[in-house]
Amino acid sequence: MSEAKCCCCESDGSFNLAEMENDTVLCRCEEVTLGTARKWIAEGYDTFDEIKRMLRVGMGPCQGRGCRDILLREISQITGRPVSELSPGTIRPPVKPIKVSLVARDYTGGDKK
Amino acid sequence: MSWKKTADAVVIGGGMMGIATAYYLKKLGVKDVALLEKNTVASGSTGRCAASFRAQWGGELNITLGKACIDRFEHLEEHLGVDLDIERYQNGYLLVAYTDKQFEQFKKNVALQNSMGVESQILSHAEAMEICPGMCVDDAAGFSYYKRDGHADPMISTFAYQEASKKIGVRIEKFTEVTGFKVGDGCVRGVVTNKGAIATDTVVNAAGPWAGRVGALAGLNIPAKGERHEILATEPVDWGVCPTMLMSFEPDYYMFQRPHGSILAGCGPNMYRKEAAPFDDYEMEDSWNFLEHMTGHLNKLLPRTRGIRVVRQWAGMYDITPDLQPVIGEADEMKGFWVNVSGARGFMFGPVAGEMVAEKIVKGSTSLPIDEFHWRRYAEGRFLVEPSIA
Ligand SMILES: Cc1cc2nc3c(=O)[nH]c(=O)nc-3n(C[C@H](O)[C@H](O)[C@H](O)COP(=O)(O)OP(=O)(O)OC[C@H]3O[C@@H](n4cnc5c(N)ncnc54)[C@H](O)[C@@H]3O)c2cc1C
Ligand code: FES
């Protein structure tokens, strides 16, 4: 952090920034904040899949498209391992949500709708 | 972290069966307990399962244990002293019989369950419709129901044991794969892993679907292997689309709605795969055939699901044994080598089976009966019979 102080309140901004970030929503689909994820990463749940299993991060309708990279960056920062070495977790089909009736095999013999 | 080369007991496998065993071993006074998991805790079958629990079994032993499991799940967080919510939800299993023969069996099961303090019921079509309005089961012969059956979150329940175990000092080593054993004079002497060896005289093989493979590393024939089972989840929808666990053994299906809103649905491989059983299948691949078949069942049974979207599907493994019943005990051929395999119900049985195996190891006796589950029964030609499985 630089030495620069805020012009009106003398704060150097660093502490508040981290606090503010903790309230930031990391996974919008499952409404999980960065702070919650950071707490569990620090508790040893320091892989994508462990955080996913604990907090459902990445299990929402977008299947992690909105949160995967942010979570991997957090894990990298806390564990000191580069993102390239982290397992990105499993991406599960169907990659885009599809309607039940579109795939259903109607085993009573009727039309497929 | 430095590698500790000794332990008083080593548990292999970080699913519900293993983590619960490790927790109760430590709780019952074993000083240095290590749990070894080749991946991460809850990454195997446990984290992929439907996480349902029931007392509606047909055999006395299973009813006794099933009931104990419900008692435990109802108070799991307090029991473990952890600040987590396992998202337990109890609105019964509604079991559907499609033939008179099945329905006769349900009636026998309910009579036995009632005699053992499980207040299950036989329901009429109208009564069943009240529990699950909107379902389409005109072809059913009858129903049974027990309101305390239910489900929970599989990962958080397992992590609840992990957190409780960490608190009391169980050593949990993830990314640690057992690759061999040290044995001598008919006793186990230690385990060998990708991280190093640990000397110990007590090992619990709780590797679930992999328990046969782990046993083979010690030269033992443990009759447990994997069989791929698939499941799907829909997007969260309004509450009430499937408010109970709707399940049938023949045809084989189950479906239920989690408190979070998603509907989960699954069935056994014989419903959509062409290969002949038995499967010996360690691929975690999911299939289009399953998706097509299962959505068909969903549409038919719960017509309101037609417009709902499937967001995920995945596969896990049943830990299967020759009679689909648990395989539990100390190997006759090797002192100190214990096995704790559930027979494809490890989520619900884990918390109780783990405690019983720990009791047996520490005290030599158990408060609930598990001795029948020793796999020497197969050599003696005895198979356990359980009518309430698919
Ligand atoms: C789709 C599906 C639905 C299911 N629904 C239910 C249900 O509703 N209720 C229920 O009770 N059960 C259900 N089951 C069954 C249940 O998932 C299993 O019975 C249970 O998870 C077995 O638990 P476990 O701890 O024995 O095995 P696992 O959870 O598989 O744990 C075994 C662990 O051992 C580890 N391991 C393997 N080899 C080694 C090695 N050499 N060294 C170190 N570690 C090793 C694995 O990585 C794994 O994590 C379901 C299963 C599936 C697939
Ligand atoms: S933002 Fe996390 S799953 Fe969609």
mmCIF file of C-alpha atoms in Angstrom, chain B:
data_model
loop_
_atom_site.group_PDB
_atom_site.id
_atom_site.type_symbol
_atom_site.label_atom_id
_atom_site.label_comp_id
_atom_site.label_asym_id
_atom_site.label_seq_id
_atom_site.Cartn_x
_atom_site.Cartn_y
_atom_site.Cartn_z
ATOM 1 C CA MET B 1 3.579 -29.712 7.525
ATOM 2 C CA SER B 2 5.865 -32.413 8.754
ATOM 3 C CA TRP B 3 4.916 -36.015 8.268
ATOM 4 C CA LYS B 4 4.193 -37.984 11.439
ATOM 5 C CA LYS B 5 5.394 -41.547 11.062
ATOM 6 C CA THR B 6 3.209 -43.239 13.652
ATOM 7 C CA ALA B 7 -0.453 -43.324 14.619
ATOM 8 C CA ASP B 8 -2.584 -45.305 17.052
ATOM 9 C CA ALA B 9 -5.198 -45.783 14.352
ATOM 10 C CA VAL B 10 -5.355 -44.948 10.655
ATOM 11 C CA VAL B 11 -8.679 -44.543 8.844
ATOM 12 C CA ILE B 12 -8.580 -44.766 5.052
ATOM 13 C CA GLY B 13 -11.170 -42.751 3.148
ATOM 14 C CA GLY B 14 -12.722 -39.354 3.830
ATOM 15 C CA GLY B 15 -16.351 -40.146 3.062
ATOM 16 C CA MET B 16 -19.048 -40.257 5.708
ATOM 17 C CA MET B 17 -18.087 -43.786 6.770
ATOM 18 C CA GLY B 18 -14.430 -42.867 7.276
ATOM 19 C CA ILE B 19 -14.743 -39.417 8.817
ATOM 20 C CA ALA B 20 -17.337 -40.654 11.321
ATOM 21 C CA THR B 21 -15.144 -43.636 12.257
ATOM 22 C CA ALA B 22 -12.167 -41.344 12.834
ATOM 23 C CA TYR B 23 -14.242 -38.944 14.911
ATOM 24 C CA TYR B 24 -15.624 -41.634 17.238
ATOM 25 C CA LEU B 25 -12.274 -43.409 17.591
ATOM 26 C CA LYS B 26 -10.764 -40.174 18.882
ATOM 27 C CA LYS B 27 -13.859 -39.432 20.958
ATOM 28 C CA LEU B 28 -13.603 -42.871 22.596
ATOM 29 C CA GLY B 29 -10.056 -42.182 23.649
ATOM 30 C CA VAL B 30 -7.708 -43.346 20.913
ATOM 31 C CA LYS B 31 -4.909 -40.784 21.197
ATOM 32 C CA ASP B 32 -3.485 -40.366 17.752
ATOM 33 C CA VAL B 33 -6.006 -40.898 14.948
ATOM 34 C CA ALA B 34 -5.074 -40.165 11.326
ATOM 35 C CA LEU B 35 -7.549 -39.993 8.464
ATOM 36 C CA LEU B 36 -6.040 -40.429 5.012
ATOM 37 C CA GLU B 37 -7.922 -39.283 1.918
ATOM 38 C CA LYS B 38 -6.475 -39.555 -1.579
ATOM 39 C CA ASN B 39 -8.416 -36.503 -2.717
ATOM 40 C CA THR B 40 -10.385 -34.255 -0.344
ATOM 41 C CA VAL B 41 -12.992 -35.086 2.287
ATOM 42 C CA ALA B 42 -16.444 -35.647 0.695
ATOM 43 C CA SER B 43 -14.967 -35.923 -2.806
ATOM 44 C CA GLY B 44 -15.973 -39.588 -3.233
ATOM 45 C CA SER B 45 -19.450 -41.081 -3.220
ATOM 46 C CA THR B 46 -20.561 -39.189 -0.148
ATOM 47 C CA GLY B 47 -20.309 -35.780 -1.808
ATOM 48 C CA ARG B 48 -22.182 -37.079 -4.844
ATOM 49 C CA CYS B 49 -25.082 -38.820 -3.160
ATOM 50 C CA ALA B 50 -28.713 -37.947 -2.574
ATOM 51 C CA ALA B 51 -28.076 -37.758 1.176
ATOM 52 C CA SER B 52 -31.354 -39.252 2.240
ATOM 53 C CA PHE B 53 -31.992 -41.267 5.367
ATOM 54 C CA ARG B 54 -34.782 -43.626 6.242
ATOM 55 C CA ALA B 55 -36.003 -46.181 8.750
ATOM 56 C CA GLN B 56 -38.345 -47.798 6.201
ATOM 57 C CA TRP B 57 -36.300 -50.942 5.738
ATOM 58 C CA GLY B 58 -37.620 -54.491 5.627
ATOM 59 C CA GLY B 59 -35.029 -56.302 7.767
ATOM 60 C CA GLU B 60 -34.831 -55.963 11.555
ATOM 61 C CA LEU B 61 -31.155 -55.073 11.634
ATOM 62 C CA ASN B 62 -31.568 -52.309 9.072
ATOM 63 C CA ILE B 63 -34.655 -50.916 10.794
ATOM 64 C CA THR B 64 -32.757 -50.772 14.108
ATOM 65 C CA LEU B 65 -29.809 -48.986 12.527
ATOM 66 C CA GLY B 66 -31.955 -46.785 10.279
ATOM 67 C CA LYS B 67 -33.854 -45.561 13.305
ATOM 68 C CA ALA B 68 -30.612 -44.807 15.160
ATOM 69 C CA CYS B 69 -29.400 -42.868 12.124
ATOM 70 C CA ILE B 70 -32.526 -40.697 12.049
ATOM 71 C CA ASP B 71 -32.121 -40.008 15.784
ATOM 72 C CA ARG B 72 -28.566 -38.887 15.093
ATOM 73 C CA PHE B 73 -29.317 -36.737 12.045
ATOM 74 C CA GLU B 74 -32.098 -34.959 13.929
ATOM 75 C CA HIS B 75 -29.505 -33.528 16.329
ATOM 76 C CA LEU B 76 -26.284 -33.776 14.369
ATOM 77 C CA GLU B 77 -25.067 -30.194 14.794
ATOM 78 C CA GLU B 78 -25.556 -30.254 18.596
ATOM 79 C CA HIS B 79 -24.147 -33.753 18.838
ATOM 80 C CA LEU B 80 -20.967 -32.595 17.102
ATOM 81 C CA GLY B 81 -20.913 -29.108 18.592
ATOM 82 C CA VAL B 82 -20.353 -27.374 15.262
ATOM 83 C CA ASP B 83 -21.707 -24.122 13.927
ATOM 84 C CA LEU B 84 -22.921 -25.456 10.586
ATOM 85 C CA ASP B 85 -26.395 -26.140 9.248
ATOM 86 C CA ILE B 86 -26.687 -29.524 7.555
ATOM 87 C CA GLU B 87 -29.999 -28.422 5.969
ATOM 88 C CA ARG B 88 -31.881 -31.411 7.232
ATOM 89 C CA TYR B 89 -35.391 -31.738 5.881
ATOM 90 C CA GLN B 90 -37.868 -34.347 7.078
ATOM 91 C CA ASN B 91 -41.107 -34.896 5.275
ATOM 92 C CA GLY B 92 -40.881 -38.609 4.906
ATOM 93 C CA TYR B 93 -40.174 -41.100 2.174
ATOM 94 C CA LEU B 94 -43.322 -41.877 0.232
ATOM 95 C CA LEU B 95 -42.610 -45.347 -1.135
ATOM 96 C CA VAL B 96 -44.664 -46.353 -4.168
ATOM 97 C CA ALA B 97 -45.564 -50.000 -4.917
ATOM 98 C CA TYR B 98 -46.618 -50.762 -8.471
ATOM 99 C CA THR B 99 -47.625 -54.400 -8.044
ATOM 100 C CA ASP B 100 -49.748 -56.210 -5.488
ATOM 101 C CA LYS B 101 -46.735 -58.326 -4.597
ATOM 102 C CA GLN B 102 -44.685 -55.230 -3.773
ATOM 103 C CA PHE B 103 -47.562 -53.784 -1.823
ATOM 104 C CA GLU B 104 -47.905 -56.975 0.242
ATOM 105 C CA GLN B 105 -44.201 -56.625 1.093
ATOM 106 C CA PHE B 106 -44.757 -52.982 2.116
ATOM 107 C CA LYS B 107 -47.500 -54.119 4.490
ATOM 108 C CA LYS B 108 -45.177 -56.683 6.076
ATOM 109 C CA ASN B 109 -42.428 -54.078 6.374
ATOM 110 C CA VAL B 110 -44.718 -51.550 8.024
ATOM 111 C CA ALA B 111 -45.968 -54.170 10.523
ATOM 112 C CA LEU B 112 -42.388 -55.032 11.449
ATOM 113 C CA GLN B 113 -41.366 -51.353 11.596
ATOM 114 C CA ASN B 114 -44.350 -50.542 13.839
ATOM 115 C CA SER B 115 -43.432 -53.419 16.183
ATOM 116 C CA MET B 116 -39.990 -51.819 16.515
ATOM 117 C CA GLY B 117 -41.208 -48.322 17.313
ATOM 118 C CA VAL B 118 -41.031 -46.894 13.793
ATOM 119 C CA GLU B 119 -44.431 -45.337 13.202
ATOM 120 C CA SER B 120 -44.623 -45.823 9.460
ATOM 121 C CA GLN B 121 -47.986 -46.167 7.738
ATOM 122 C CA ILE B 122 -49.688 -47.719 4.755
ATOM 123 C CA LEU B 123 -51.394 -44.918 2.824
ATOM 124 C CA SER B 124 -54.358 -44.832 0.488
ATOM 125 C CA HIS B 125 -54.066 -43.082 -2.856
ATOM 126 C CA ALA B 126 -55.937 -40.053 -1.468
ATOM 127 C CA GLU B 127 -53.688 -39.852 1.600
ATOM 128 C CA ALA B 128 -50.578 -40.093 -0.561
ATOM 129 C CA MET B 129 -51.875 -37.303 -2.787
ATOM 130 C CA GLU B 130 -52.189 -35.097 0.264
ATOM 131 C CA ILE B 131 -48.512 -35.584 1.028
ATOM 132 C CA CYS B 132 -47.387 -35.026 -2.554
ATOM 133 C CA PRO B 133 -50.079 -33.057 -4.386
ATOM 134 C CA GLY B 134 -49.650 -32.914 -8.110
ATOM 135 C CA MET B 135 -48.001 -36.300 -8.494
ATOM 136 C CA CYS B 136 -49.293 -38.667 -11.100
ATOM 137 C CA VAL B 137 -49.387 -42.212 -9.691
ATOM 138 C CA ASP B 138 -52.629 -43.643 -10.974
ATOM 139 C CA ASP B 139 -50.846 -46.884 -11.805
ATOM 140 C CA ALA B 140 -49.656 -47.416 -8.205
ATOM 141 C CA ALA B 141 -50.844 -50.397 -6.146
ATOM 142 C CA GLY B 142 -50.192 -48.715 -2.794
ATOM 143 C CA PHE B 143 -47.905 -46.591 -0.656
ATOM 144 C CA SER B 144 -46.007 -46.602 2.601
ATOM 145 C CA TYR B 145 -44.786 -43.529 4.430
ATOM 146 C CA TYR B 146 -42.711 -42.614 7.466
ATOM 147 C CA LYS B 147 -42.612 -38.955 8.305
ATOM 148 C CA ARG B 148 -39.216 -38.935 10.057
ATOM 149 C CA ASP B 149 -37.387 -40.172 6.969
ATOM 150 C CA GLY B 150 -35.682 -37.276 5.240
ATOM 151 C CA HIS B 151 -32.573 -35.783 3.695
ATOM 152 C CA ALA B 152 -29.743 -33.349 4.378
ATOM 153 C CA ASP B 153 -26.837 -31.733 2.586
ATOM 154 C CA PRO B 154 -24.223 -34.460 2.012
ATOM 155 C CA MET B 155 -21.202 -32.179 1.883
ATOM 156 C CA ILE B 156 -22.044 -30.037 4.881
ATOM 157 C CA SER B 157 -22.965 -33.092 6.952
ATOM 158 C CA THR B 158 -19.582 -34.638 6.170
ATOM 159 C CA PHE B 159 -17.799 -31.336 6.804
ATOM 160 C CA ALA B 160 -19.631 -31.143 10.145
ATOM 161 C CA TYR B 161 -17.795 -34.368 11.072
ATOM 162 C CA GLN B 162 -14.582 -32.973 9.602
ATOM 163 C CA GLU B 163 -14.833 -29.782 11.684
ATOM 164 C CA ALA B 164 -15.715 -31.731 14.840
ATOM 165 C CA SER B 165 -12.832 -34.136 14.181
ATOM 166 C CA LYS B 166 -10.354 -31.296 13.697
ATOM 167 C CA LYS B 167 -11.522 -29.740 16.954
ATOM 168 C CA ILE B 168 -10.775 -32.859 18.997
ATOM 169 C CA GLY B 169 -7.464 -33.418 17.251
ATOM 170 C CA VAL B 170 -7.958 -35.992 14.514
ATOM 171 C CA ARG B 171 -5.200 -35.613 11.940
ATOM 172 C CA ILE B 172 -6.775 -35.237 8.491
ATOM 173 C CA GLU B 173 -4.383 -35.696 5.581
ATOM 174 C CA LYS B 174 -5.880 -34.833 2.215
ATOM 175 C CA PHE B 175 -4.280 -35.698 -1.131
ATOM 176 C CA THR B 176 -2.804 -38.683 0.676
ATOM 177 C CA GLU B 177 -3.265 -41.988 -1.098
ATOM 178 C CA VAL B 178 -2.656 -45.340 0.522
ATOM 179 C CA THR B 179 -0.514 -47.381 -1.852
ATOM 180 C CA GLY B 180 0.400 -50.361 0.301
ATOM 181 C CA PHE B 181 0.506 -51.926 3.758
ATOM 182 C CA LYS B 182 3.138 -53.285 6.063
ATOM 183 C CA VAL B 183 2.137 -56.597 7.537
ATOM 184 C CA GLY B 184 3.809 -59.195 9.708
ATOM 185 C CA ASP B 185 2.806 -62.294 11.701
ATOM 186 C CA GLY B 186 -0.803 -62.000 10.573
ATOM 187 C CA CYS B 187 -1.065 -58.436 11.862
ATOM 188 C CA VAL B 188 -1.180 -55.092 10.130
ATOM 189 C CA ARG B 189 1.925 -53.018 10.994
ATOM 190 C CA GLY B 190 1.464 -49.874 8.973
ATOM 191 C CA VAL B 191 0.345 -48.110 5.833
ATOM 192 C CA VAL B 192 2.394 -46.794 2.941
ATOM 193 C CA THR B 193 1.225 -43.624 1.181
ATOM 194 C CA ASN B 194 2.372 -41.258 -1.543
ATOM 195 C CA LYS B 195 3.580 -38.972 1.265
ATOM 196 C CA GLY B 196 5.385 -41.550 3.359
ATOM 197 C CA ALA B 197 4.712 -44.464 5.680
ATOM 198 C CA ILE B 198 2.835 -44.549 8.986
ATOM 199 C CA ALA B 199 3.412 -47.322 11.510
ATOM 200 C CA THR B 200 0.208 -48.425 13.205
ATOM 201 C CA ASP B 201 -1.434 -51.589 14.460
ATOM 202 C CA THR B 202 -4.995 -50.505 13.678
ATOM 203 C CA VAL B 203 -6.290 -49.661 10.216
ATOM 204 C CA VAL B 204 -9.896 -49.028 9.166
ATOM 205 C CA ASN B 205 -10.559 -49.460 5.466
ATOM 206 C CA ALA B 206 -13.462 -47.066 4.823
ATOM 207 C CA ALA B 207 -12.702 -46.530 1.153
ATOM 208 C CA GLY B 208 -16.295 -47.267 0.111
ATOM 209 C CA PRO B 209 -16.415 -48.275 -3.561
ATOM 210 C CA TRP B 210 -12.622 -48.577 -3.520
ATOM 211 C CA ALA B 211 -12.538 -50.768 -0.384
ATOM 212 C CA GLY B 212 -11.925 -53.909 -2.453
ATOM 213 C CA ARG B 213 -8.944 -52.277 -4.129
ATOM 214 C CA VAL B 214 -7.543 -51.016 -0.837
ATOM 215 C CA GLY B 215 -8.005 -54.480 0.672
ATOM 216 C CA ALA B 216 -6.104 -56.017 -2.242
ATOM 217 C CA LEU B 217 -3.089 -53.842 -1.344
ATOM 218 C CA ALA B 218 -2.918 -55.870 1.876
ATOM 219 C CA GLY B 219 -3.529 -59.134 0.031
ATOM 220 C CA LEU B 220 -7.088 -59.347 1.367
ATOM 221 C CA ASN B 221 -10.257 -60.130 -0.517
ATOM 222 C CA ILE B 222 -12.765 -57.496 0.628
ATOM 223 C CA PRO B 223 -16.007 -57.953 -1.297
ATOM 224 C CA ALA B 224 -16.815 -54.299 -2.073
ATOM 225 C CA LYS B 225 -16.680 -52.484 -5.387
ATOM 226 C CA GLY B 226 -18.116 -49.562 -7.288
ATOM 227 C CA GLU B 227 -21.245 -49.291 -9.416
ATOM 228 C CA ARG B 228 -21.933 -46.012 -11.150
ATOM 229 C CA HIS B 229 -25.201 -44.280 -10.246
ATOM 230 C CA GLU B 230 -26.345 -41.020 -11.775
ATOM 231 C CA ILE B 231 -28.412 -38.131 -10.510
ATOM 232 C CA LEU B 232 -29.596 -34.745 -11.757
ATOM 233 C CA ALA B 233 -30.519 -31.406 -10.212
ATOM 234 C CA THR B 234 -32.911 -28.797 -11.509
ATOM 235 C CA GLU B 235 -32.783 -25.073 -11.038
ATOM 236 C CA PRO B 236 -34.349 -23.952 -7.723
ATOM 237 C CA VAL B 237 -38.132 -23.678 -8.059
ATOM 238 C CA ASP B 238 -41.006 -22.770 -5.759
ATOM 239 C CA TRP B 239 -41.491 -25.011 -2.798
ATOM 240 C CA GLY B 240 -43.968 -27.881 -3.052
ATOM 241 C CA VAL B 241 -43.254 -29.468 -6.426
ATOM 242 C CA CYS B 242 -42.006 -32.612 -4.666
ATOM 243 C CA PRO B 243 -42.338 -32.056 -0.921
ATOM 244 C CA THR B 244 -41.590 -35.670 0.050
ATOM 245 C CA MET B 245 -38.989 -38.218 -1.035
ATOM 246 C CA LEU B 246 -40.901 -40.004 -3.759
ATOM 247 C CA MET B 247 -39.333 -43.400 -4.317
ATOM 248 C CA SER B 248 -39.956 -46.762 -5.895
ATOM 249 C CA PHE B 249 -37.787 -49.880 -5.992
ATOM 250 C CA GLU B 250 -39.380 -51.340 -9.147
ATOM 251 C CA PRO B 251 -39.169 -49.382 -11.398
ATOM 252 C CA ASP B 252 -36.190 -47.868 -9.646
ATOM 253 C CA TYR B 253 -36.417 -44.096 -9.119
ATOM 254 C CA TYR B 254 -36.330 -41.407 -6.448
ATOM 255 C CA MET B 255 -37.016 -37.678 -6.553
ATOM 256 C CA PHE B 256 -37.312 -34.944 -3.947
ATOM 257 C CA GLN B 257 -36.960 -31.217 -3.483
ATOM 258 C CA ARG B 258 -34.204 -29.752 -1.348
ATOM 259 C CA PRO B 259 -34.961 -26.782 0.946
ATOM 260 C CA HIS B 260 -32.835 -24.746 -1.434
ATOM 261 C CA GLY B 261 -35.490 -25.348 -4.145
ATOM 262 C CA SER B 262 -33.704 -27.736 -6.520
ATOM 263 C CA ILE B 263 -35.315 -31.023 -7.368
ATOM 264 C CA LEU B 264 -32.939 -33.987 -7.307
ATOM 265 C CA ALA B 265 -33.775 -37.171 -9.165
ATOM 266 C CA GLY B 266 -31.930 -40.410 -9.747
ATOM 267 C CA CYS B 267 -32.214 -44.104 -10.490
ATOM 268 C CA GLY B 268 -30.092 -47.214 -10.833
ATOM 269 C CA PRO B 269 -28.093 -48.026 -13.983
ATOM 270 C CA ASN B 270 -30.254 -51.005 -14.916
ATOM 271 C CA MET B 271 -32.967 -48.502 -15.850
ATOM 272 C CA TYR B 272 -31.063 -46.935 -18.746
ATOM 273 C CA ARG B 273 -27.906 -48.899 -19.481
ATOM 274 C CA LYS B 274 -27.637 -51.717 -21.922
ATOM 275 C CA GLU B 275 -24.729 -53.641 -20.437
ATOM 276 C CA ALA B 276 -25.544 -56.573 -18.206
ATOM 277 C CA ALA B 277 -24.959 -56.345 -14.456
ATOM 278 C CA PRO B 278 -22.791 -56.668 -12.444
ATOM 279 C CA PHE B 279 -21.039 -53.461 -13.250
ATOM 280 C CA ASP B 280 -17.546 -52.864 -12.023
ATOM 281 C CA ASP B 281 -17.391 -49.315 -12.992
ATOM 282 C CA TYR B 282 -15.110 -46.640 -11.618
ATOM 283 C CA GLU B 283 -15.778 -43.947 -14.210
ATOM 284 C CA MET B 284 -17.602 -40.948 -12.789
ATOM 285 C CA GLU B 285 -18.985 -40.076 -16.236
ATOM 286 C CA ASP B 286 -22.566 -39.003 -16.563
ATOM 287 C CA SER B 287 -24.631 -39.982 -19.570
ATOM 288 C CA TRP B 288 -27.209 -38.636 -21.980
ATOM 289 C CA ASN B 289 -29.145 -41.903 -21.630
ATOM 290 C CA PHE B 290 -29.612 -41.218 -17.961
ATOM 291 C CA LEU B 291 -30.705 -37.637 -18.541
ATOM 292 C CA GLU B 292 -33.235 -38.718 -21.124
ATOM 293 C CA HIS B 293 -34.604 -41.553 -19.019
ATOM 294 C CA MET B 294 -34.753 -39.633 -15.748
ATOM 295 C CA THR B 295 -36.405 -36.527 -17.128
ATOM 296 C CA GLY B 296 -39.023 -38.871 -18.617
ATOM 297 C CA HIS B 297 -39.799 -40.222 -15.151
ATOM 298 C CA LEU B 298 -39.886 -36.712 -13.696
ATOM 299 C CA ASN B 299 -42.348 -35.540 -16.348
ATOM 300 C CA LYS B 300 -44.587 -38.499 -15.871
ATOM 301 C CA LEU B 301 -44.624 -38.532 -12.067
ATOM 302 C CA LEU B 302 -44.571 -34.787 -11.519
ATOM 303 C CA PRO B 303 -46.112 -33.173 -14.601
ATOM 304 C CA ARG B 304 -45.419 -29.753 -13.129
ATOM 305 C CA THR B 305 -41.694 -30.264 -13.728
ATOM 306 C CA ARG B 306 -42.081 -29.989 -17.512
ATOM 307 C CA GLY B 307 -41.030 -26.368 -17.732
ATOM 308 C CA ILE B 308 -38.277 -26.641 -15.121
ATOM 309 C CA ARG B 309 -34.664 -26.617 -16.251
ATOM 310 C CA VAL B 310 -32.031 -29.215 -15.391
ATOM 311 C CA VAL B 311 -28.874 -27.362 -14.351
ATOM 312 C CA ARG B 312 -26.573 -30.215 -13.451
ATOM 313 C CA GLN B 313 -26.142 -33.935 -13.674
ATOM 314 C CA TRP B 314 -23.399 -36.051 -12.217
ATOM 315 C CA ALA B 315 -22.424 -39.565 -11.301
ATOM 316 C CA GLY B 316 -21.115 -41.236 -8.184
ATOM 317 C CA MET B 317 -20.636 -44.774 -7.074
ATOM 318 C CA TYR B 318 -22.595 -47.127 -4.951
ATOM 319 C CA ASP B 319 -20.286 -49.151 -2.751
ATOM 320 C CA ILE B 320 -21.780 -52.508 -3.560
ATOM 321 C CA THR B 321 -21.310 -55.855 -1.857
ATOM 322 C CA PRO B 322 -22.572 -59.332 -2.866
ATOM 323 C CA ASP B 323 -25.878 -58.994 -0.959
ATOM 324 C CA LEU B 324 -25.975 -55.183 -1.049
ATOM 325 C CA GLN B 325 -25.645 -55.184 2.740
ATOM 326 C CA PRO B 326 -22.839 -53.695 4.835
ATOM 327 C CA VAL B 327 -19.426 -55.329 5.124
ATOM 328 C CA ILE B 328 -18.072 -54.529 8.560
ATOM 329 C CA GLY B 329 -15.561 -56.081 10.943
ATOM 330 C CA GLU B 330 -11.954 -57.146 11.501
ATOM 331 C CA ALA B 331 -10.359 -59.350 8.866
ATOM 332 C CA ASP B 332 -10.067 -62.951 10.084
ATOM 333 C CA GLU B 333 -6.773 -63.232 8.200
ATOM 334 C CA MET B 334 -5.203 -60.030 9.533
ATOM 335 C CA LYS B 335 -5.407 -58.699 13.050
ATOM 336 C CA GLY B 336 -5.910 -54.944 13.227
ATOM 337 C CA PHE B 337 -7.283 -54.644 9.679
ATOM 338 C CA TRP B 338 -10.861 -53.391 9.970
ATOM 339 C CA VAL B 339 -13.407 -52.721 7.244
ATOM 340 C CA ASN B 340 -16.354 -50.327 7.376
ATOM 341 C CA VAL B 341 -18.341 -50.444 4.126
ATOM 342 C CA SER B 342 -22.013 -49.516 4.013
ATOM 343 C CA GLY B 343 -23.440 -51.420 1.054
ATOM 344 C CA ALA B 344 -24.607 -48.273 -0.750
ATOM 345 C CA ARG B 345 -26.154 -46.386 2.162
ATOM 346 C CA GLY B 346 -23.056 -44.823 3.650
ATOM 347 C CA PHE B 347 -24.435 -41.360 4.001
ATOM 348 C CA MET B 348 -27.203 -42.375 6.363
ATOM 349 C CA PHE B 349 -25.380 -45.286 8.048
ATOM 350 C CA GLY B 350 -22.032 -43.519 8.407
ATOM 351 C CA PRO B 351 -22.712 -41.646 11.638
ATOM 352 C CA VAL B 352 -23.892 -44.814 13.392
ATOM 353 C CA ALA B 353 -21.669 -47.384 11.645
ATOM 354 C CA GLY B 354 -18.649 -45.176 12.398
ATOM 355 C CA GLU B 355 -19.508 -45.106 16.071
ATOM 356 C CA MET B 356 -20.160 -48.852 16.213
ATOM 357 C CA VAL B 357 -16.854 -49.743 14.559
ATOM 358 C CA ALA B 358 -15.054 -47.369 16.929
ATOM 359 C CA GLU B 359 -16.808 -49.004 19.905
ATOM 360 C CA LYS B 360 -15.860 -52.448 18.651
ATOM 361 C CA ILE B 361 -12.206 -51.462 18.240
ATOM 362 C CA VAL B 362 -11.917 -49.640 21.560
ATOM 363 C CA LYS B 363 -14.231 -51.661 23.813
ATOM 364 C CA GLY B 364 -14.585 -54.950 21.988
ATOM 365 C CA SER B 365 -18.383 -54.711 22.003
ATOM 366 C CA THR B 366 -21.042 -52.451 20.492
ATOM 367 C CA SER B 367 -24.251 -50.836 21.724
ATOM 368 C CA LEU B 368 -26.073 -51.678 18.466
ATOM 369 C CA PRO B 369 -25.745 -54.987 16.598
ATOM 370 C CA ILE B 370 -23.256 -54.998 13.714
ATOM 371 C CA ASP B 371 -21.615 -58.429 14.025
ATOM 372 C CA GLU B 372 -23.943 -59.945 11.400
ATOM 373 C CA PHE B 373 -22.310 -57.709 8.819
ATOM 374 C CA HIS B 374 -18.956 -59.518 8.865
ATOM 375 C CA TRP B 375 -18.111 -60.644 5.349
ATOM 376 C CA ARG B 376 -17.180 -64.154 6.466
ATOM 377 C CA ARG B 377 -20.919 -64.747 5.977
ATOM 378 C CA TYR B 378 -20.316 -65.081 2.250
ATOM 379 C CA ALA B 379 -17.812 -67.896 2.707
ATOM 380 C CA GLU B 380 -20.357 -69.573 4.968
ATOM 381 C CA GLY B 381 -22.989 -69.210 2.252
ATOM 382 C CA ARG B 382 -25.124 -66.755 4.225
ATOM 383 C CA PHE B 383 -26.499 -63.727 2.428
ATOM 384 C CA LEU B 384 -28.485 -61.105 4.305
ATOM 385 C CA VAL B 385 -31.915 -60.492 2.831
ATOM 386 C CA GLU B 386 -33.275 -56.966 2.616
ATOM 387 C CA PRO B 387 -36.513 -56.556 0.644
ATOM 388 C CA SER B 388 -36.507 -52.743 0.631
ATOM 389 C CA ILE B 389 -33.795 -52.025 -1.898
ATOM 390 C CA ALA B 390 -33.889 -51.520 -5.641
#
